[in-house]
Amino acid sequence: MSSHPSASGVTVWLTGLPSAGKSTIAGALAGLLRRDGREVEVLDGDEVRAHLSPDLGFAKEDRNENVRRIGWLAERLAAHGVAVLIPVIAPYADGRDLVRRRHTDRGLRYFEVHVDTPVEVCAARDPKGLYARQARGELRGLTGVDDPYEIPTNPDLRMDTSRRCAQDCARDIQAALFGGTPR
Ligand SMILES: Nc1ncnc2c1ncn2[C@@H]1O[C@H](COP(=O)(O)OP(=O)(O)O)[C@@H](O)[C@H]1O
Ligand SMILES: [Mg+2]
């Protein structure tokens, strides 16, 4: 018999600049965890914005409110044993810290990954063309360029994706979370 489901629940927040690799790594990690028989939910930034926070913009208050809502939902899922993966920029330390505190206050496991890809590498990748649009003056408020990104001071894991492939990054997170032991 498995232990109480909440024992395996965890929220994994992948924070970092646009194009850092958050979504790609979350997708790879989801595959690894599902193969281990875990329940996984991915709350990706773009989808969440469309479904949970269509009313919000990109000012500090709005970005933090978006983070707070995602964190609230993650708590509920993690309490039922789900591994909740959240590839969302979350640029402000106070917004991230609030989500951590709410989890730990309820005895829920919380794990912050700083996807620490240098901005030059992010701008060269630019799969969505955001950096190019910012450079052409068509977009303002791009995190890490002309909008703040507060670097996490004490993440549970920090990774520079310019040196490793997404699959390896996902494996590193899996090992840090569960020590490689299948469920
Ligand atoms: N080690 C790596 N981890 C994650 N993505 C990587 C890595 N190396 C290269 N990439 C590429 O970088 C891009 C990251 O895009 P994406 O995952 O959408 O970033 P984000 O969700 O952080 O905005 C993708 O095109 C991906 O293939
Ligand atoms: Mg993404």
Short mmCIF file of N, CA and C and ligand atoms in Angstrom, two decimals:
data_model
loop_
_atom_site.label_atom_id
_atom_site.label_comp_id
_atom_site.label_asym_id
_atom_site.label_seq_id
_atom_site.Cartn_x
_atom_site.Cartn_y
_atom_site.Cartn_z
N MET A 1 0.84 -1.20 0.00
CA MET A 1 0.00 0.00 0.00
C MET A 1 0.87 1.25 0.00
N SER A 2 0.44 2.23 -0.75
CA SER A 2 1.25 3.45 -0.78
C SER A 2 0.98 4.27 0.47
N SER A 3 1.90 5.15 0.77
CA SER A 3 1.74 6.01 1.93
C SER A 3 0.65 7.04 1.63
N HIS A 4 0.33 7.86 2.60
CA HIS A 4 -0.66 8.92 2.39
C HIS A 4 -0.26 9.73 1.16
N PRO A 5 -1.24 9.99 0.27
CA PRO A 5 -0.89 10.63 -1.00
C PRO A 5 -0.15 11.95 -0.86
N SER A 6 -0.51 12.74 0.15
CA SER A 6 0.12 14.05 0.25
C SER A 6 1.62 13.94 0.48
N ALA A 7 2.07 12.77 0.97
CA ALA A 7 3.50 12.58 1.21
C ALA A 7 4.30 12.69 -0.08
N SER A 8 3.69 12.36 -1.22
CA SER A 8 4.42 12.43 -2.48
C SER A 8 4.14 13.73 -3.23
N GLY A 9 3.23 14.54 -2.71
CA GLY A 9 2.92 15.81 -3.36
C GLY A 9 4.07 16.79 -3.22
N VAL A 10 4.26 17.57 -4.26
CA VAL A 10 5.31 18.59 -4.21
C VAL A 10 5.01 19.65 -5.27
N THR A 11 5.34 20.87 -4.95
CA THR A 11 5.26 21.94 -5.95
C THR A 11 6.68 22.31 -6.36
N VAL A 12 6.92 22.27 -7.66
CA VAL A 12 8.25 22.61 -8.21
C VAL A 12 8.09 23.86 -9.06
N TRP A 13 8.62 24.97 -8.59
CA TRP A 13 8.51 26.22 -9.36
C TRP A 13 9.80 26.43 -10.14
N LEU A 14 9.68 26.50 -11.47
CA LEU A 14 10.84 26.78 -12.31
C LEU A 14 10.79 28.26 -12.68
N THR A 15 11.63 29.04 -12.03
CA THR A 15 11.66 30.48 -12.28
C THR A 15 12.89 30.83 -13.13
N GLY A 16 12.73 31.84 -13.98
CA GLY A 16 13.84 32.26 -14.82
C GLY A 16 13.35 33.17 -15.94
N LEU A 17 14.27 33.67 -16.72
CA LEU A 17 13.96 34.62 -17.80
C LEU A 17 13.16 33.96 -18.91
N PRO A 18 12.50 34.76 -19.74
CA PRO A 18 11.86 34.20 -20.93
C PRO A 18 12.90 33.47 -21.80
N SER A 19 12.54 32.31 -22.29
CA SER A 19 13.40 31.46 -23.12
C SER A 19 14.54 30.80 -22.34
N ALA A 20 14.48 30.86 -21.03
CA ALA A 20 15.52 30.21 -20.22
C ALA A 20 15.47 28.69 -20.37
N GLY A 21 14.27 28.16 -20.67
CA GLY A 21 14.12 26.71 -20.79
C GLY A 21 13.15 26.12 -19.78
N LYS A 22 12.40 26.96 -19.10
CA LYS A 22 11.49 26.50 -18.04
C LYS A 22 10.47 25.48 -18.56
N SER A 23 9.78 25.84 -19.64
CA SER A 23 8.72 24.96 -20.15
C SER A 23 9.31 23.66 -20.69
N THR A 24 10.43 23.77 -21.39
CA THR A 24 11.06 22.58 -21.97
C THR A 24 11.48 21.61 -20.88
N ILE A 25 12.09 22.14 -19.84
CA ILE A 25 12.54 21.29 -18.73
C ILE A 25 11.34 20.70 -17.98
N ALA A 26 10.30 21.53 -17.78
CA ALA A 26 9.12 21.03 -17.08
C ALA A 26 8.49 19.87 -17.87
N GLY A 27 8.46 19.99 -19.19
CA GLY A 27 7.91 18.92 -20.02
C GLY A 27 8.72 17.63 -19.89
N ALA A 28 10.03 17.78 -19.91
CA ALA A 28 10.91 16.61 -19.77
C ALA A 28 10.75 15.98 -18.39
N LEU A 29 10.66 16.83 -17.37
CA LEU A 29 10.51 16.34 -16.00
C LEU A 29 9.17 15.64 -15.82
N ALA A 30 8.12 16.20 -16.42
CA ALA A 30 6.80 15.58 -16.34
C ALA A 30 6.85 14.16 -16.88
N GLY A 31 7.54 13.98 -18.00
CA GLY A 31 7.68 12.64 -18.59
C GLY A 31 8.39 11.68 -17.66
N LEU A 32 9.48 12.14 -17.06
CA LEU A 32 10.25 11.29 -16.14
C LEU A 32 9.40 10.88 -14.94
N LEU A 33 8.67 11.83 -14.38
CA LEU A 33 7.90 11.55 -13.16
C LEU A 33 6.71 10.65 -13.46
N ARG A 34 6.08 10.86 -14.61
CA ARG A 34 4.94 10.00 -14.99
C ARG A 34 5.41 8.56 -15.20
N ARG A 35 6.59 8.43 -15.76
CA ARG A 35 7.14 7.09 -15.96
C ARG A 35 7.36 6.38 -14.63
N ASP A 36 7.58 7.17 -13.58
CA ASP A 36 7.72 6.61 -12.23
C ASP A 36 6.37 6.38 -11.55
N GLY A 37 5.28 6.64 -12.28
CA GLY A 37 3.95 6.38 -11.73
C GLY A 37 3.40 7.52 -10.90
N ARG A 38 3.98 8.70 -11.03
CA ARG A 38 3.49 9.83 -10.24
C ARG A 38 2.41 10.60 -11.00
N GLU A 39 1.50 11.19 -10.22
CA GLU A 39 0.52 12.11 -10.80
C GLU A 39 1.21 13.46 -11.00
N VAL A 40 1.11 13.99 -12.21
CA VAL A 40 1.82 15.24 -12.52
C VAL A 40 0.85 16.24 -13.15
N GLU A 41 0.97 17.48 -12.76
CA GLU A 41 0.24 18.55 -13.44
C GLU A 41 1.24 19.66 -13.76
N VAL A 42 1.19 20.15 -14.98
CA VAL A 42 2.06 21.27 -15.37
C VAL A 42 1.18 22.51 -15.51
N LEU A 43 1.52 23.54 -14.75
CA LEU A 43 0.81 24.82 -14.86
C LEU A 43 1.74 25.79 -15.58
N ASP A 44 1.62 25.85 -16.90
CA ASP A 44 2.55 26.65 -17.70
C ASP A 44 2.10 28.10 -17.77
N GLY A 45 3.06 29.00 -17.77
CA GLY A 45 2.76 30.43 -17.72
C GLY A 45 1.76 30.91 -18.73
N ASP A 46 1.94 30.56 -19.99
CA ASP A 46 1.07 31.10 -21.04
C ASP A 46 -0.36 30.59 -20.88
N GLU A 47 -0.52 29.29 -20.58
CA GLU A 47 -1.85 28.72 -20.40
C GLU A 47 -2.55 29.33 -19.19
N VAL A 48 -1.79 29.47 -18.11
CA VAL A 48 -2.36 30.01 -16.88
C VAL A 48 -2.85 31.43 -17.12
N ARG A 49 -2.05 32.19 -17.82
CA ARG A 49 -2.45 33.57 -18.14
C ARG A 49 -3.78 33.58 -18.87
N ALA A 50 -3.96 32.65 -19.79
CA ALA A 50 -5.19 32.63 -20.60
C ALA A 50 -6.40 32.18 -19.77
N HIS A 51 -6.21 31.22 -18.88
CA HIS A 51 -7.36 30.60 -18.21
C HIS A 51 -7.60 31.09 -16.80
N LEU A 52 -6.53 31.44 -16.10
CA LEU A 52 -6.66 31.76 -14.67
C LEU A 52 -6.51 33.27 -14.42
N SER A 53 -5.76 33.93 -15.28
CA SER A 53 -5.44 35.35 -15.03
C SER A 53 -5.60 36.22 -16.27
N PRO A 54 -6.68 36.02 -17.06
CA PRO A 54 -6.82 36.84 -18.27
C PRO A 54 -7.02 38.32 -17.94
N ASP A 55 -7.39 38.59 -16.70
CA ASP A 55 -7.65 39.97 -16.29
C ASP A 55 -6.38 40.72 -15.89
N LEU A 56 -5.25 40.02 -15.82
CA LEU A 56 -4.04 40.63 -15.27
C LEU A 56 -3.09 41.09 -16.36
N GLY A 57 -2.34 42.15 -16.04
CA GLY A 57 -1.30 42.65 -16.93
C GLY A 57 0.08 42.28 -16.42
N PHE A 58 1.05 43.17 -16.63
CA PHE A 58 2.43 42.82 -16.34
C PHE A 58 3.13 43.80 -15.39
N ALA A 59 2.33 44.61 -14.70
CA ALA A 59 2.90 45.42 -13.62
C ALA A 59 3.26 44.50 -12.46
N LYS A 60 4.07 45.01 -11.54
CA LYS A 60 4.51 44.17 -10.44
C LYS A 60 3.33 43.53 -9.69
N GLU A 61 2.32 44.33 -9.37
CA GLU A 61 1.17 43.81 -8.60
C GLU A 61 0.48 42.69 -9.37
N ASP A 62 0.35 42.88 -10.68
CA ASP A 62 -0.34 41.88 -11.49
C ASP A 62 0.50 40.61 -11.62
N ARG A 63 1.77 40.77 -11.81
CA ARG A 63 2.64 39.58 -11.90
C ARG A 63 2.60 38.79 -10.60
N ASN A 64 2.64 39.51 -9.47
CA ASN A 64 2.60 38.81 -8.18
C ASN A 64 1.23 38.19 -7.92
N GLU A 65 0.17 38.84 -8.37
CA GLU A 65 -1.17 38.26 -8.20
C GLU A 65 -1.29 36.98 -9.03
N ASN A 66 -0.72 37.00 -10.21
CA ASN A 66 -0.70 35.79 -11.06
C ASN A 66 0.04 34.65 -10.33
N VAL A 67 1.17 34.98 -9.77
CA VAL A 67 1.97 34.00 -9.03
C VAL A 67 1.19 33.48 -7.81
N ARG A 68 0.49 34.37 -7.12
CA ARG A 68 -0.28 33.97 -5.93
C ARG A 68 -1.40 33.00 -6.30
N ARG A 69 -2.09 33.28 -7.40
CA ARG A 69 -3.18 32.40 -7.83
C ARG A 69 -2.64 31.02 -8.22
N ILE A 70 -1.56 31.00 -8.96
CA ILE A 70 -0.97 29.73 -9.37
C ILE A 70 -0.54 28.95 -8.12
N GLY A 71 0.07 29.66 -7.17
CA GLY A 71 0.51 29.02 -5.94
C GLY A 71 -0.64 28.43 -5.16
N TRP A 72 -1.75 29.12 -5.13
CA TRP A 72 -2.95 28.64 -4.42
C TRP A 72 -3.45 27.34 -5.03
N LEU A 73 -3.51 27.32 -6.36
CA LEU A 73 -3.96 26.11 -7.05
C LEU A 73 -2.97 24.96 -6.81
N ALA A 74 -1.69 25.27 -6.88
CA ALA A 74 -0.66 24.25 -6.67
C ALA A 74 -0.77 23.62 -5.29
N GLU A 75 -1.03 24.45 -4.29
CA GLU A 75 -1.22 23.93 -2.92
C GLU A 75 -2.30 22.86 -2.89
N ARG A 76 -3.44 23.17 -3.50
CA ARG A 76 -4.56 22.23 -3.50
C ARG A 76 -4.19 20.92 -4.16
N LEU A 77 -3.48 21.01 -5.26
CA LEU A 77 -3.10 19.79 -5.99
C LEU A 77 -2.03 19.01 -5.22
N ALA A 78 -1.03 19.72 -4.72
CA ALA A 78 0.06 19.05 -3.99
C ALA A 78 -0.48 18.33 -2.76
N ALA A 79 -1.51 18.91 -2.14
CA ALA A 79 -2.11 18.29 -0.95
C ALA A 79 -2.74 16.94 -1.27
N HIS A 80 -3.04 16.72 -2.55
CA HIS A 80 -3.61 15.44 -2.98
C HIS A 80 -2.57 14.54 -3.64
N GLY A 81 -1.30 14.85 -3.40
CA GLY A 81 -0.25 13.94 -3.85
C GLY A 81 0.28 14.20 -5.24
N VAL A 82 -0.15 15.32 -5.85
CA VAL A 82 0.28 15.62 -7.21
C VAL A 82 1.65 16.30 -7.19
N ALA A 83 2.48 15.97 -8.17
CA ALA A 83 3.71 16.73 -8.41
C ALA A 83 3.33 17.86 -9.37
N VAL A 84 3.33 19.08 -8.86
CA VAL A 84 2.88 20.24 -9.63
C VAL A 84 4.11 20.98 -10.16
N LEU A 85 4.23 21.03 -11.48
CA LEU A 85 5.39 21.69 -12.10
C LEU A 85 4.94 23.03 -12.66
N ILE A 86 5.66 24.08 -12.30
CA ILE A 86 5.21 25.44 -12.65
C ILE A 86 6.32 26.21 -13.37
N PRO A 87 6.35 26.11 -14.72
CA PRO A 87 7.31 26.91 -15.47
C PRO A 87 6.74 28.30 -15.73
N VAL A 88 6.99 29.19 -14.79
CA VAL A 88 6.44 30.55 -14.82
C VAL A 88 7.53 31.50 -14.33
N ILE A 89 7.72 32.60 -15.04
CA ILE A 89 8.85 33.53 -14.75
C ILE A 89 8.94 33.91 -13.27
N ALA A 90 7.83 34.40 -12.69
CA ALA A 90 7.79 34.82 -11.28
C ALA A 90 8.99 35.69 -10.92
N PRO A 91 9.02 36.93 -11.43
CA PRO A 91 10.24 37.75 -11.35
C PRO A 91 10.54 38.35 -9.98
N TYR A 92 9.52 38.39 -9.09
CA TYR A 92 9.73 39.09 -7.81
C TYR A 92 9.89 38.12 -6.64
N ALA A 93 10.91 38.41 -5.83
CA ALA A 93 11.23 37.53 -4.70
C ALA A 93 10.09 37.46 -3.69
N ASP A 94 9.42 38.60 -3.45
CA ASP A 94 8.35 38.55 -2.44
C ASP A 94 7.18 37.68 -2.90
N GLY A 95 6.87 37.73 -4.19
CA GLY A 95 5.81 36.87 -4.73
C GLY A 95 6.17 35.39 -4.61
N ARG A 96 7.42 35.06 -4.95
CA ARG A 96 7.86 33.66 -4.84
C ARG A 96 7.87 33.21 -3.39
N ASP A 97 8.35 34.08 -2.51
CA ASP A 97 8.48 33.69 -1.10
C ASP A 97 7.12 33.46 -0.45
N LEU A 98 6.13 34.23 -0.87
CA LEU A 98 4.77 34.04 -0.33
C LEU A 98 4.27 32.63 -0.66
N VAL A 99 4.49 32.20 -1.89
CA VAL A 99 4.03 30.87 -2.30
C VAL A 99 4.76 29.79 -1.50
N ARG A 100 6.05 29.96 -1.31
CA ARG A 100 6.81 28.99 -0.50
C ARG A 100 6.25 28.92 0.92
N ARG A 101 6.02 30.10 1.49
CA ARG A 101 5.56 30.15 2.88
C ARG A 101 4.19 29.47 3.03
N ARG A 102 3.31 29.73 2.09
CA ARG A 102 1.97 29.12 2.17
C ARG A 102 2.06 27.60 2.10
N HIS A 103 2.97 27.09 1.29
CA HIS A 103 3.15 25.64 1.21
C HIS A 103 3.71 25.09 2.51
N THR A 104 4.79 25.68 2.97
CA THR A 104 5.47 25.11 4.14
C THR A 104 4.60 25.26 5.39
N ASP A 105 3.81 26.36 5.47
CA ASP A 105 2.90 26.53 6.61
C ASP A 105 1.88 25.38 6.68
N ARG A 106 1.54 24.83 5.53
CA ARG A 106 0.56 23.73 5.50
C ARG A 106 1.24 22.37 5.46
N GLY A 107 2.55 22.35 5.64
CA GLY A 107 3.27 21.07 5.64
C GLY A 107 3.44 20.49 4.25
N LEU A 108 3.33 21.33 3.22
CA LEU A 108 3.48 20.85 1.85
C LEU A 108 4.89 21.10 1.35
N ARG A 109 5.36 20.19 0.54
CA ARG A 109 6.72 20.29 0.03
C ARG A 109 6.81 21.31 -1.11
N TYR A 110 7.83 22.16 -1.05
CA TYR A 110 8.02 23.20 -2.05
C TYR A 110 9.47 23.21 -2.49
N PHE A 111 9.68 23.33 -3.81
CA PHE A 111 11.02 23.22 -4.36
C PHE A 111 11.18 24.27 -5.45
N GLU A 112 12.11 25.20 -5.25
CA GLU A 112 12.33 26.26 -6.23
C GLU A 112 13.57 25.96 -7.07
N VAL A 113 13.37 25.98 -8.38
CA VAL A 113 14.48 25.79 -9.32
C VAL A 113 14.72 27.10 -10.05
N HIS A 114 15.92 27.63 -9.94
CA HIS A 114 16.27 28.81 -10.74
C HIS A 114 16.90 28.33 -12.04
N VAL A 115 16.15 28.50 -13.12
CA VAL A 115 16.67 28.15 -14.45
C VAL A 115 17.50 29.36 -14.89
N ASP A 116 18.79 29.25 -14.61
CA ASP A 116 19.69 30.40 -14.61
C ASP A 116 20.45 30.53 -15.94
N THR A 117 19.70 30.68 -17.02
CA THR A 117 20.31 30.80 -18.35
C THR A 117 20.68 32.27 -18.59
N PRO A 118 21.92 32.53 -19.01
CA PRO A 118 22.31 33.93 -19.24
C PRO A 118 21.41 34.60 -20.28
N VAL A 119 21.15 35.88 -20.06
CA VAL A 119 20.20 36.60 -20.91
C VAL A 119 20.64 36.57 -22.39
N GLU A 120 21.95 36.57 -22.63
CA GLU A 120 22.43 36.53 -24.03
C GLU A 120 22.03 35.21 -24.69
N VAL A 121 22.08 34.13 -23.92
CA VAL A 121 21.69 32.81 -24.46
C VAL A 121 20.17 32.79 -24.70
N CYS A 122 19.42 33.33 -23.75
CA CYS A 122 17.96 33.40 -23.91
C CYS A 122 17.60 34.20 -25.16
N ALA A 123 18.29 35.34 -25.36
CA ALA A 123 17.99 36.21 -26.50
C ALA A 123 18.36 35.54 -27.81
N ALA A 124 19.40 34.72 -27.79
CA ALA A 124 19.80 34.01 -29.02
C ALA A 124 18.81 32.89 -29.34
N ARG A 125 18.26 32.24 -28.31
CA ARG A 125 17.28 31.16 -28.54
C ARG A 125 15.96 31.76 -29.04
N ASP A 126 15.40 32.61 -28.22
CA ASP A 126 14.20 33.40 -28.54
C ASP A 126 13.14 32.66 -29.36
N PRO A 127 12.67 31.48 -28.89
CA PRO A 127 11.71 30.72 -29.70
C PRO A 127 10.41 31.47 -29.98
N LYS A 128 10.06 32.41 -29.12
CA LYS A 128 8.81 33.15 -29.35
C LYS A 128 9.05 34.52 -29.97
N GLY A 129 10.32 34.84 -30.25
CA GLY A 129 10.61 36.12 -30.89
C GLY A 129 10.43 37.34 -30.00
N LEU A 130 10.39 37.13 -28.68
CA LEU A 130 10.13 38.24 -27.76
C LEU A 130 11.30 39.21 -27.69
N TYR A 131 12.51 38.66 -27.63
CA TYR A 131 13.70 39.53 -27.52
C TYR A 131 13.85 40.36 -28.79
N ALA A 132 13.56 39.75 -29.94
CA ALA A 132 13.65 40.47 -31.22
C ALA A 132 12.62 41.60 -31.26
N ARG A 133 11.40 41.29 -30.79
CA ARG A 133 10.35 42.32 -30.79
C ARG A 133 10.70 43.45 -29.85
N GLN A 134 11.30 43.11 -28.70
CA GLN A 134 11.70 44.15 -27.75
C GLN A 134 12.77 45.04 -28.40
N ALA A 135 13.74 44.40 -29.07
CA ALA A 135 14.84 45.14 -29.69
C ALA A 135 14.33 46.07 -30.79
N ARG A 136 13.25 45.65 -31.47
CA ARG A 136 12.68 46.49 -32.54
C ARG A 136 11.75 47.56 -31.99
N GLY A 137 11.57 47.57 -30.66
CA GLY A 137 10.71 48.57 -30.04
C GLY A 137 9.23 48.24 -30.13
N GLU A 138 8.90 46.98 -30.45
CA GLU A 138 7.50 46.58 -30.60
C GLU A 138 6.91 46.06 -29.29
N LEU A 139 7.75 45.84 -28.31
CA LEU A 139 7.30 45.24 -27.05
C LEU A 139 8.07 45.88 -25.91
N ARG A 140 7.35 46.20 -24.86
CA ARG A 140 8.00 46.77 -23.68
C ARG A 140 7.72 45.92 -22.46
N GLY A 141 8.63 45.96 -21.48
CA GLY A 141 8.41 45.23 -20.23
C GLY A 141 8.81 43.77 -20.33
N LEU A 142 9.88 43.50 -21.09
CA LEU A 142 10.37 42.13 -21.20
C LEU A 142 11.29 41.84 -20.00
N THR A 143 10.90 40.84 -19.23
CA THR A 143 11.64 40.50 -18.02
C THR A 143 13.11 40.23 -18.33
N GLY A 144 13.97 40.88 -17.57
CA GLY A 144 15.41 40.67 -17.72
C GLY A 144 16.04 41.64 -18.70
N VAL A 145 15.19 42.36 -19.48
CA VAL A 145 15.72 43.34 -20.43
C VAL A 145 15.29 44.75 -20.00
N ASP A 146 13.99 45.02 -20.05
CA ASP A 146 13.51 46.32 -19.56
C ASP A 146 12.41 46.15 -18.52
N ASP A 147 12.44 45.04 -17.82
CA ASP A 147 11.56 44.79 -16.68
C ASP A 147 12.36 43.97 -15.68
N PRO A 148 12.11 44.14 -14.38
CA PRO A 148 12.98 43.50 -13.38
C PRO A 148 12.88 41.97 -13.35
N TYR A 149 14.01 41.35 -13.04
CA TYR A 149 14.03 39.95 -12.61
C TYR A 149 14.91 39.87 -11.37
N GLU A 150 14.31 39.57 -10.25
CA GLU A 150 15.07 39.46 -9.01
C GLU A 150 15.61 38.04 -8.89
N ILE A 151 16.91 37.93 -8.96
CA ILE A 151 17.56 36.61 -8.96
C ILE A 151 17.31 35.91 -7.62
N PRO A 152 16.85 34.68 -7.66
CA PRO A 152 16.61 33.96 -6.39
C PRO A 152 17.92 33.83 -5.61
N THR A 153 17.87 34.19 -4.33
CA THR A 153 19.09 34.15 -3.53
C THR A 153 19.33 32.77 -2.93
N ASN A 154 18.25 32.03 -2.73
CA ASN A 154 18.42 30.75 -2.03
C ASN A 154 17.53 29.66 -2.63
N PRO A 155 17.68 29.42 -3.96
CA PRO A 155 16.82 28.40 -4.58
C PRO A 155 17.23 27.01 -4.10
N ASP A 156 16.33 26.04 -4.24
CA ASP A 156 16.67 24.67 -3.88
C ASP A 156 17.63 24.07 -4.91
N LEU A 157 17.56 24.61 -6.12
CA LEU A 157 18.46 24.13 -7.19
C LEU A 157 18.63 25.27 -8.19
N ARG A 158 19.87 25.44 -8.67
CA ARG A 158 20.13 26.45 -9.69
C ARG A 158 20.81 25.74 -10.86
N MET A 159 20.33 25.99 -12.08
CA MET A 159 20.95 25.32 -13.22
C MET A 159 21.15 26.26 -14.39
N ASP A 160 22.30 26.17 -15.01
CA ASP A 160 22.60 26.94 -16.21
C ASP A 160 22.41 26.01 -17.41
N THR A 161 21.35 26.27 -18.18
CA THR A 161 20.99 25.35 -19.26
C THR A 161 21.89 25.50 -20.48
N SER A 162 22.77 26.50 -20.48
CA SER A 162 23.63 26.64 -21.66
C SER A 162 24.69 25.54 -21.70
N ARG A 163 24.83 24.82 -20.60
CA ARG A 163 25.85 23.77 -20.55
C ARG A 163 25.28 22.36 -20.58
N ARG A 164 23.95 22.22 -20.42
CA ARG A 164 23.36 20.88 -20.34
C ARG A 164 22.07 20.84 -21.15
N CYS A 165 21.72 19.65 -21.64
CA CYS A 165 20.48 19.53 -22.39
C CYS A 165 19.30 19.48 -21.41
N ALA A 166 18.10 19.70 -21.95
CA ALA A 166 16.90 19.77 -21.11
C ALA A 166 16.66 18.47 -20.35
N GLN A 167 16.90 17.34 -21.02
CA GLN A 167 16.70 16.04 -20.40
C GLN A 167 17.60 15.86 -19.17
N ASP A 168 18.85 16.30 -19.29
CA ASP A 168 19.78 16.20 -18.16
C ASP A 168 19.35 17.13 -17.02
N CYS A 169 18.89 18.32 -17.39
CA CYS A 169 18.40 19.26 -16.37
C CYS A 169 17.22 18.63 -15.62
N ALA A 170 16.31 18.00 -16.37
CA ALA A 170 15.14 17.36 -15.75
C ALA A 170 15.58 16.24 -14.82
N ARG A 171 16.56 15.47 -15.26
CA ARG A 171 17.07 14.37 -14.42
C ARG A 171 17.68 14.90 -13.12
N ASP A 172 18.38 16.04 -13.21
CA ASP A 172 18.95 16.65 -12.00
C ASP A 172 17.86 17.02 -11.00
N ILE A 173 16.76 17.57 -11.50
CA ILE A 173 15.67 17.96 -10.61
C ILE A 173 15.04 16.71 -10.01
N GLN A 174 14.81 15.70 -10.85
CA GLN A 174 14.22 14.45 -10.37
C GLN A 174 15.07 13.85 -9.24
N ALA A 175 16.39 13.84 -9.45
CA ALA A 175 17.28 13.27 -8.44
C ALA A 175 17.24 14.08 -7.15
N ALA A 176 17.20 15.41 -7.29
CA ALA A 176 17.17 16.26 -6.10
C ALA A 176 15.84 16.09 -5.34
N LEU A 177 14.76 15.84 -6.09
CA LEU A 177 13.45 15.70 -5.45
C LEU A 177 13.26 14.36 -4.79
N PHE A 178 13.60 13.31 -5.52
CA PHE A 178 13.23 11.95 -5.08
C PHE A 178 14.41 11.01 -4.99
N GLY A 179 15.60 11.55 -5.19
CA GLY A 179 16.78 10.70 -5.08
C GLY A 179 16.79 9.58 -6.10
N GLY A 180 16.04 9.73 -7.18
CA GLY A 180 16.03 8.72 -8.23
C GLY A 180 15.20 7.50 -7.90
N THR A 181 14.61 7.45 -6.69
CA THR A 181 13.81 6.25 -6.34
C THR A 181 12.44 6.32 -6.98
N PRO A 182 12.07 5.27 -7.74
CA PRO A 182 10.72 5.26 -8.28
C PRO A 182 9.69 5.14 -7.16
N ARG A 183 8.49 5.45 -7.49
CA ARG A 183 7.43 5.45 -6.49
C ARG A 183 7.14 4.08 -5.97
N1 LIG B 1 19.21 22.63 -21.48
C1 LIG B 1 18.10 23.18 -22.00
N2 LIG B 1 16.99 23.23 -21.25
C2 LIG B 1 15.87 23.79 -21.73
N3 LIG B 1 15.75 24.34 -22.96
C3 LIG B 1 16.83 24.32 -23.76
C4 LIG B 1 18.04 23.74 -23.32
N4 LIG B 1 18.94 23.86 -24.30
C5 LIG B 1 18.29 24.49 -25.31
N5 LIG B 1 17.02 24.75 -25.01
C6 LIG B 1 16.05 25.45 -25.88
O1 LIG B 1 15.74 26.71 -25.32
C7 LIG B 1 14.40 27.06 -25.61
C8 LIG B 1 13.70 27.35 -24.30
O2 LIG B 1 12.35 27.67 -24.54
P1 LIG B 1 11.25 27.50 -23.42
O3 LIG B 1 11.35 26.18 -22.76
O4 LIG B 1 9.94 27.85 -24.07
O5 LIG B 1 11.67 28.64 -22.37
P2 LIG B 1 10.78 29.35 -21.24
O6 LIG B 1 9.62 28.45 -20.92
O7 LIG B 1 11.74 29.50 -20.10
O8 LIG B 1 10.36 30.66 -21.81
C9 LIG B 1 13.77 25.92 -26.38
O9 LIG B 1 13.83 26.21 -27.75
C10 LIG B 1 14.70 24.74 -26.02
O10 LIG B 1 14.74 23.76 -27.02
MG MG B 2 7.56 28.85 -21.03
#
